[in-house]
Each structure stands twice: as C-alpha cells, then as structure tokens.
PDB file of C-alpha atoms in Angstrom:
ATOM      1  CA  GLY A  27       0.000   0.000   0.000  1.00 72.00           C
ATOM      2  CA  GLU A  28       0.893   3.641  -0.250  1.00 74.00           C
ATOM      3  CA  ILE A  29       0.410   6.281   2.378  1.00 76.00           C
ATOM      4  CA  THR A  30       1.741   9.742   3.058  1.00 74.00           C
ATOM      5  CA  THR A  31       1.709  10.633   6.746  1.00 78.00           C
ATOM      6  CA  ASN A  32       3.861  11.900   9.559  1.00 83.00           C
ATOM      7  CA  ALA A  33       2.206   9.459  11.979  1.00 88.00           C
ATOM      8  CA  ASN A  34       4.128   6.539  13.456  1.00 89.00           C
ATOM      9  CA  ILE A  35       1.831   3.581  12.700  1.00 91.00           C
ATOM     10  CA  ASP A  36       2.220   0.107  14.189  1.00 93.00           C
ATOM     11  CA  TYR A  37       0.801  -1.791  11.210  1.00 92.00           C
ATOM     12  CA  LYS A  38       1.488  -5.202  12.757  1.00 93.00           C
ATOM     13  CA  ALA A  39      -0.434  -4.361  15.953  1.00 94.00           C
ATOM     14  CA  ILE A  40      -3.372  -3.022  13.956  1.00 94.00           C
ATOM     15  CA  ALA A  41      -3.500  -6.067  11.674  1.00 93.00           C
ATOM     16  CA  LYS A  42      -3.204  -8.453  14.624  1.00 94.00           C
ATOM     17  CA  LYS A  43      -6.058  -6.672  16.465  1.00 95.00           C
ATOM     18  CA  VAL A  44      -8.323  -6.879  13.391  1.00 95.00           C
ATOM     19  CA  ILE A  45      -7.586 -10.602  12.986  1.00 94.00           C
ATOM     20  CA  GLU A  46      -8.407 -11.150  16.677  1.00 94.00           C
ATOM     21  CA  ASP A  47     -11.605  -9.080  16.395  1.00 94.00           C
ATOM     22  CA  ILE A  48     -12.725 -11.195  13.436  1.00 93.00           C
ATOM     23  CA  GLY A  49     -12.295 -14.251  15.641  1.00 92.00           C
ATOM     24  CA  TYR A  50      -9.188 -16.019  14.423  1.00 92.00           C
ATOM     25  CA  THR A  51      -7.830 -16.659  17.899  1.00 91.00           C
ATOM     26  CA  LYS A  52      -7.399 -20.441  18.024  1.00 89.00           C
ATOM     27  CA  GLU A  53      -4.642 -22.546  16.477  1.00 87.00           C
ATOM     28  CA  GLU A  54      -7.236 -25.206  15.576  1.00 87.00           C
ATOM     29  CA  TYR A  55      -8.667 -22.811  12.952  1.00 87.00           C
ATOM     30  CA  GLY A  56      -5.396 -23.153  11.032  1.00 85.00           C
ATOM     31  CA  PHE A  57      -4.922 -19.393  11.183  1.00 86.00           C
ATOM     32  CA  SER A  58      -4.728 -17.163  14.217  1.00 90.00           C
ATOM     33  CA  ALA A  59      -3.388 -13.749  15.155  1.00 90.00           C
ATOM     34  CA  ASP A  60      -0.598 -15.440  17.109  1.00 89.00           C
ATOM     35  CA  ASN A  61       0.806 -17.595  14.279  1.00 88.00           C
ATOM     36  CA  ILE A  62       1.147 -15.075  11.464  1.00 87.00           C
ATOM     37  CA  ASP A  63       4.319 -13.923   9.748  1.00 88.00           C
ATOM     38  CA  PHE A  64       3.733 -10.222   9.114  1.00 89.00           C
ATOM     39  CA  GLN A  65       5.398  -8.483   6.202  1.00 91.00           C
ATOM     40  CA  ILE A  66       4.852  -4.737   6.103  1.00 90.00           C
ATOM     41  CA  LYS A  67       4.778  -3.516   2.501  1.00 89.00           C
ATOM     42  CA  VAL A  68       3.871   0.163   2.872  1.00 85.00           C
ATOM     43  CA  LYS A  69       5.676   3.009   1.172  1.00 82.00           C
ATOM     44  CA  LYS A  70       5.248   6.719   0.619  1.00 77.00           C
ATOM     45  CA  GLN A  71       2.940   7.659  -2.241  1.00 69.00           C
ATOM     46  CA  SER A  72       4.547   8.737  -5.509  1.00 64.00           C
ATOM     47  CA  ASN A  73       5.141  12.494  -5.752  1.00 63.00           C
ATOM     48  CA  ASP A  74       3.534  12.421  -9.224  1.00 55.00           C
ATOM     49  CA  ILE A  75       0.282  11.108  -7.752  1.00 56.00           C
ATOM     50  CA  SER A  76       0.545  13.176  -4.585  1.00 61.00           C
ATOM     51  CA  MET A  77       0.703  16.506  -6.446  1.00 56.00           C
ATOM     52  CA  GLY A  78      -2.641  15.748  -8.081  1.00 56.00           C
ATOM     53  CA  ILE A  79      -4.232  15.038  -4.721  1.00 61.00           C
ATOM     54  CA  ALA A  80      -2.663  17.305  -2.106  1.00 62.00           C
ATOM     55  CA  ARG A  81      -4.143  20.733  -2.701  1.00 61.00           C
ATOM     56  CA  GLY A  82      -4.831  23.762  -0.499  1.00 65.00           C
ATOM     57  CA  THR A  83      -8.213  23.243   1.177  1.00 71.00           C
ATOM     58  CA  ALA A  84     -10.166  20.088   1.910  1.00 65.00           C
ATOM     59  CA  GLU A  85     -12.657  21.053  -0.813  1.00 67.00           C
ATOM     60  CA  GLU A  86      -9.836  21.212  -3.363  1.00 62.00           C
ATOM     61  CA  GLN A  87      -8.420  17.764  -2.539  1.00 61.00           C
ATOM     62  CA  GLY A  88      -8.293  15.290  -5.384  1.00 56.00           C
ATOM     63  CA  ALA A  89      -8.571  11.520  -5.441  1.00 57.00           C
ATOM     64  CA  GLY A  90      -5.790   9.005  -5.954  1.00 56.00           C
ATOM     65  CA  ASP A  91      -5.558   6.543  -8.811  1.00 53.00           C
ATOM     66  CA  GLN A  92      -5.648   3.375  -6.726  1.00 55.00           C
ATOM     67  CA  GLY A  93      -8.869   1.860  -7.946  1.00 58.00           C
ATOM     68  CA  MET A  94     -11.801   2.041 -10.271  1.00 58.00           C
ATOM     69  CA  MET A  95     -15.297   1.483  -8.999  1.00 62.00           C
ATOM     70  CA  PHE A  96     -18.744   1.378 -10.487  1.00 65.00           C
ATOM     71  CA  GLY A  97     -22.132   0.828  -9.006  1.00 71.00           C
ATOM     72  CA  TYR A  98     -25.460   2.396  -8.399  1.00 78.00           C
ATOM     73  CA  ALA A  99     -27.670   3.647  -5.632  1.00 86.00           C
ATOM     74  CA  THR A 100     -31.214   2.443  -5.114  1.00 90.00           C
ATOM     75  CA  ASN A 101     -34.049   3.603  -2.889  1.00 90.00           C
ATOM     76  CA  GLU A 102     -34.839   0.041  -1.778  1.00 90.00           C
ATOM     77  CA  THR A 103     -33.047   0.596   1.536  1.00 91.00           C
ATOM     78  CA  LYS A 104     -32.064   3.493   3.787  1.00 91.00           C
ATOM     79  CA  GLY A 105     -28.413   2.822   2.942  1.00 90.00           C
ATOM     80  CA  TYR A 106     -29.152   3.087  -0.824  1.00 92.00           C
ATOM     81  CA  MET A 107     -27.907  -0.451  -1.378  1.00 91.00           C
ATOM     82  CA  PRO A 108     -29.919  -3.183  -3.120  1.00 92.00           C
ATOM     83  CA  LEU A 109     -32.294  -4.924  -0.717  1.00 94.00           C
ATOM     84  CA  ALA A 110     -30.839  -8.409  -1.275  1.00 95.00           C
ATOM     85  CA  ILE A 111     -27.287  -7.371  -0.341  1.00 94.00           C
ATOM     86  CA  SER A 112     -28.524  -5.380   2.663  1.00 95.00           C
ATOM     87  CA  ILE A 113     -30.324  -8.456   4.004  1.00 97.00           C
ATOM     88  CA  ALA A 114     -27.323 -10.703   3.235  1.00 97.00           C
ATOM     89  CA  HIS A 115     -24.977  -8.310   5.065  1.00 96.00           C
ATOM     90  CA  LYS A 116     -27.261  -8.192   8.107  1.00 98.00           C
ATOM     91  CA  LEU A 117     -27.474 -12.002   8.219  1.00 98.00           C
ATOM     92  CA  VAL A 118     -23.698 -12.286   8.511  1.00 98.00           C
ATOM     93  CA  ARG A 119     -23.423  -9.323  10.898  1.00 98.00           C
ATOM     94  CA  VAL A 120     -26.020 -10.830  13.265  1.00 98.00           C
ATOM     95  CA  ALA A 121     -24.448 -14.307  13.059  1.00 98.00           C
ATOM     96  CA  SER A 122     -20.982 -12.889  13.693  1.00 97.00           C
ATOM     97  CA  ASN A 123     -22.165 -10.876  16.691  1.00 97.00           C
ATOM     98  CA  LEU A 124     -23.930 -13.908  18.178  1.00 98.00           C
ATOM     99  CA  ARG A 125     -20.747 -15.947  17.716  1.00 97.00           C
ATOM    100  CA  LYS A 126     -18.609 -13.288  19.388  1.00 95.00           C
ATOM    101  CA  GLU A 127     -21.088 -13.091  22.290  1.00 96.00           C
ATOM    102  CA  GLY A 128     -20.794 -16.868  22.764  1.00 96.00           C
ATOM    103  CA  GLN A 129     -24.442 -17.521  21.884  1.00 97.00           C
ATOM    104  CA  PHE A 130     -23.890 -19.176  18.481  1.00 97.00           C
ATOM    105  CA  LYS A 131     -22.650 -22.620  19.460  1.00 97.00           C
ATOM    106  CA  TYR A 132     -20.160 -24.367  17.126  1.00 97.00           C
ATOM    107  CA  ALA A 133     -19.768 -21.326  14.817  1.00 97.00           C
ATOM    108  CA  ARG A 134     -16.392 -20.200  13.537  1.00 96.00           C
ATOM    109  CA  PRO A 135     -15.530 -16.860  11.890  1.00 95.00           C
ATOM    110  CA  ASP A 136     -15.967 -17.653   8.174  1.00 95.00           C
ATOM    111  CA  MET A 137     -19.531 -16.925   7.039  1.00 96.00           C
ATOM    112  CA  LYS A 138     -21.244 -16.158   3.744  1.00 96.00           C
ATOM    113  CA  SER A 139     -24.810 -15.312   2.777  1.00 97.00           C
ATOM    114  CA  GLN A 140     -26.910 -14.790  -0.306  1.00 97.00           C
ATOM    115  CA  VAL A 141     -30.491 -13.614  -0.654  1.00 97.00           C
ATOM    116  CA  THR A 142     -32.680 -13.991  -3.733  1.00 97.00           C
ATOM    117  CA  ILE A 143     -35.685 -11.710  -4.049  1.00 97.00           C
ATOM    118  CA  ASP A 144     -38.672 -12.330  -6.329  1.00 97.00           C
ATOM    119  CA  TYR A 145     -39.642  -9.084  -8.063  1.00 96.00           C
ATOM    120  CA  THR A 146     -42.404 -10.634 -10.197  1.00 97.00           C
ATOM    121  CA  ASP A 147     -44.734  -8.073  -8.607  1.00 95.00           C
ATOM    122  CA  PRO A 148     -42.475  -4.990  -8.317  1.00 89.00           C
ATOM    123  CA  THR A 149     -44.833  -3.377  -5.813  1.00 91.00           C
ATOM    124  CA  ASN A 150     -44.699  -6.431  -3.552  1.00 93.00           C
ATOM    125  CA  PRO A 151     -41.253  -8.126  -3.623  1.00 94.00           C
ATOM    126  CA  LYS A 152     -40.883 -11.406  -1.762  1.00 96.00           C
ATOM    127  CA  ILE A 153     -37.848 -13.241  -0.480  1.00 97.00           C
ATOM    128  CA  ASP A 154     -37.482 -16.408  -2.482  1.00 97.00           C
ATOM    129  CA  THR A 155     -34.351 -17.971  -0.965  1.00 98.00           C
ATOM    130  CA  VAL A 156     -31.934 -17.266   1.861  1.00 98.00           C
ATOM    131  CA  LEU A 157     -28.606 -19.096   1.854  1.00 97.00           C
ATOM    132  CA  MET A 158     -26.029 -19.114   4.624  1.00 97.00           C
ATOM    133  CA  SER A 159     -22.769 -20.993   4.773  1.00 96.00           C
ATOM    134  CA  VAL A 160     -21.250 -20.884   8.247  1.00 97.00           C
ATOM    135  CA  GLN A 161     -17.951 -22.455   9.254  1.00 95.00           C
ATOM    136  CA  HIS A 162     -18.288 -24.782  12.234  1.00 96.00           C
ATOM    137  CA  ASP A 163     -16.292 -26.809  14.741  1.00 95.00           C
ATOM    138  CA  ALA A 164     -15.188 -30.325  13.783  1.00 93.00           C
ATOM    139  CA  ASP A 165     -17.324 -31.841  16.533  1.00 95.00           C
ATOM    140  CA  PHE A 166     -20.790 -30.308  16.282  1.00 96.00           C
ATOM    141  CA  ASN A 167     -24.467 -31.173  16.287  1.00 96.00           C
ATOM    142  CA  GLU A 168     -25.480 -30.459  12.691  1.00 96.00           C
ATOM    143  CA  ALA A 169     -29.243 -30.471  13.284  1.00 97.00           C
ATOM    144  CA  GLU A 170     -28.952 -28.119  16.271  1.00 97.00           C
ATOM    145  CA  PHE A 171     -26.572 -25.859  14.353  1.00 98.00           C
ATOM    146  CA  LYS A 172     -28.853 -25.563  11.313  1.00 98.00           C
ATOM    147  CA  LYS A 173     -31.969 -25.048  13.439  1.00 98.00           C
ATOM    148  CA  TYR A 174     -30.243 -22.197  15.285  1.00 98.00           C
ATOM    149  CA  ILE A 175     -29.207 -20.543  12.005  1.00 98.00           C
ATOM    150  CA  HIS A 176     -32.741 -20.771  10.634  1.00 98.00           C
ATOM    151  CA  ASP A 177     -34.678 -19.800  13.762  1.00 98.00           C
ATOM    152  CA  GLU A 178     -32.357 -17.313  15.467  1.00 98.00           C
ATOM    153  CA  ILE A 179     -30.692 -15.673  12.487  1.00 98.00           C
ATOM    154  CA  MET A 180     -32.542 -16.125   9.193  1.00 98.00           C
ATOM    155  CA  VAL A 181     -36.108 -15.745  10.440  1.00 98.00           C
ATOM    156  CA  LYS A 182     -35.306 -12.828  12.744  1.00 98.00           C
ATOM    157  CA  VAL A 183     -33.347 -10.908  10.102  1.00 98.00           C
ATOM    158  CA  VAL A 184     -35.965 -11.512   7.396  1.00 98.00           C
ATOM    159  CA  LYS A 185     -38.723 -10.318   9.746  1.00 97.00           C
ATOM    160  CA  SER A 186     -36.674  -7.219  10.623  1.00 97.00           C
ATOM    161  CA  PHE A 187     -37.012  -6.194   6.970  1.00 96.00           C
ATOM    162  CA  GLY A 188     -40.786  -6.738   7.086  1.00 96.00           C
ATOM    163  CA  PHE A 189     -40.899 -10.016   5.173  1.00 96.00           C
ATOM    164  CA  ALA A 190     -42.761 -13.214   6.056  1.00 93.00           C
ATOM    165  CA  GLU A 191     -40.827 -16.287   7.140  1.00 92.00           C
ATOM    166  CA  ASN A 192     -42.141 -18.503   4.322  1.00 94.00           C
ATOM    167  CA  PHE A 193     -38.928 -18.398   2.294  1.00 97.00           C
ATOM    168  CA  ASN A 194     -36.821 -21.225   0.926  1.00 98.00           C
ATOM    169  CA  TYR A 195     -33.523 -21.625   2.723  1.00 98.00           C
ATOM    170  CA  LEU A 196     -30.224 -23.419   2.371  1.00 97.00           C
ATOM    171  CA  ILE A 197     -27.662 -23.852   5.141  1.00 97.00           C
ATOM    172  CA  ASN A 198     -24.185 -25.121   4.253  1.00 96.00           C
ATOM    173  CA  PRO A 199     -25.554 -26.632   1.042  1.00 92.00           C
ATOM    174  CA  THR A 200     -22.220 -28.150   0.018  1.00 88.00           C
ATOM    175  CA  GLY A 201     -21.965 -30.104   3.283  1.00 89.00           C
ATOM    176  CA  ARG A 202     -19.423 -29.694   6.052  1.00 89.00           C
ATOM    177  CA  PHE A 203     -17.706 -26.340   6.384  1.00 92.00           C
ATOM    178  CA  GLU A 204     -15.039 -27.021   8.979  1.00 91.00           C
ATOM    179  CA  ILE A 205     -12.046 -25.643   7.083  1.00 88.00           C
ATOM    180  CA  GLY A 206     -12.541 -21.991   6.243  1.00 89.00           C
ATOM    181  CA  GLY A 207     -11.036 -18.553   6.453  1.00 86.00           C
ATOM    182  CA  PRO A 208      -7.480 -18.042   5.187  1.00 84.00           C
ATOM    183  CA  LYS A 209      -6.657 -21.740   5.691  1.00 84.00           C
ATOM    184  CA  GLY A 210      -9.554 -22.769   3.431  1.00 81.00           C
TER     185      GLY A 210
END
C-alpha cells in the first residue's frame, strides 16, 4: 500500500487486532493472530500522484488513482444499497455478533450469505431464498446448528425487513464447512 503521513503507525499491531476481532484466535482454525508472519509492505505515495491530490483546502483535494469502482444507488433501503445485499450483510453481521457473544454454538468466523428476491410483482417483492454458509467446529451437532441458524438468524433478520418467514432456505448446502477462512 501507499500512504503519506507523519504518523508513526504500528501496522502489525493493527492487523493483529483486526484478525483477533474477526475471531481467528485459536490454532485449531489453522490461522490465528498469534501464528502469522507479518510483512509490512507500505511506502510513501509517488510524488507524481501526490501533487494531483494534495491541494490547499479540503474542498480542493483530489482523489488518488488506486482503484476504479462502479455501481449504483437504489431507494430500496435506507443505505441506498440493493435490498438483497442489505439483508445478506445483516445475516452475517447478526451471526458474527452472536458468535462473538458466545451464543452461536459451534460457529467459527468464516460466514457467507446470499439472498434472492422475487420481483415478479415490483410493488410487492418477496424473499425467495436465503442461503447461509457458516464455518463450524469439527465436533458439532449439525441439526442443532442448522436449526439455530434458521430460527435465530434467518427468520429474525428476514422479519426485521418486514418479510414473512415462508422463504426457501439453504444452510451449508455443500456439506461440512469445517475448514474456512485463510486456511480454506
């Protein structure tokens, strides 16, 4: 990465804290904050780029050339993101918080979600399918795990968006999901 600053930044400490906050704290996960070889690859930004960015006032500041993005805003949600991705993000956020609070038994940090919405009637969209893949411990009760995901995460999140709970759902549809995260 590139950065121009006078600050003294402990990149390793910051990275380690983020990895711990995510939940990679146990050797059994195959990746943890305590068994990482850190390589700091940060340098000062090119003067050629910097002169196009660093201008007098904040209003005059330019943007760097480090990425190209495209996208769109929609009025489906308060955050102007498409409804399906907003629901999918909340599913993982709720599941992650429950795991960190110790309430989501067997769950490990790696989680994914996908939501499919039926817009056949644009004035009355319906959730067709909710999918969650959640990494789990090697020794776990699969039925209990899946029931918890459906009842305590999927149904509650879907209802929080004002939808009925009569949606199709898939939980870890490819089978076991013990190996995940960076190791996976």
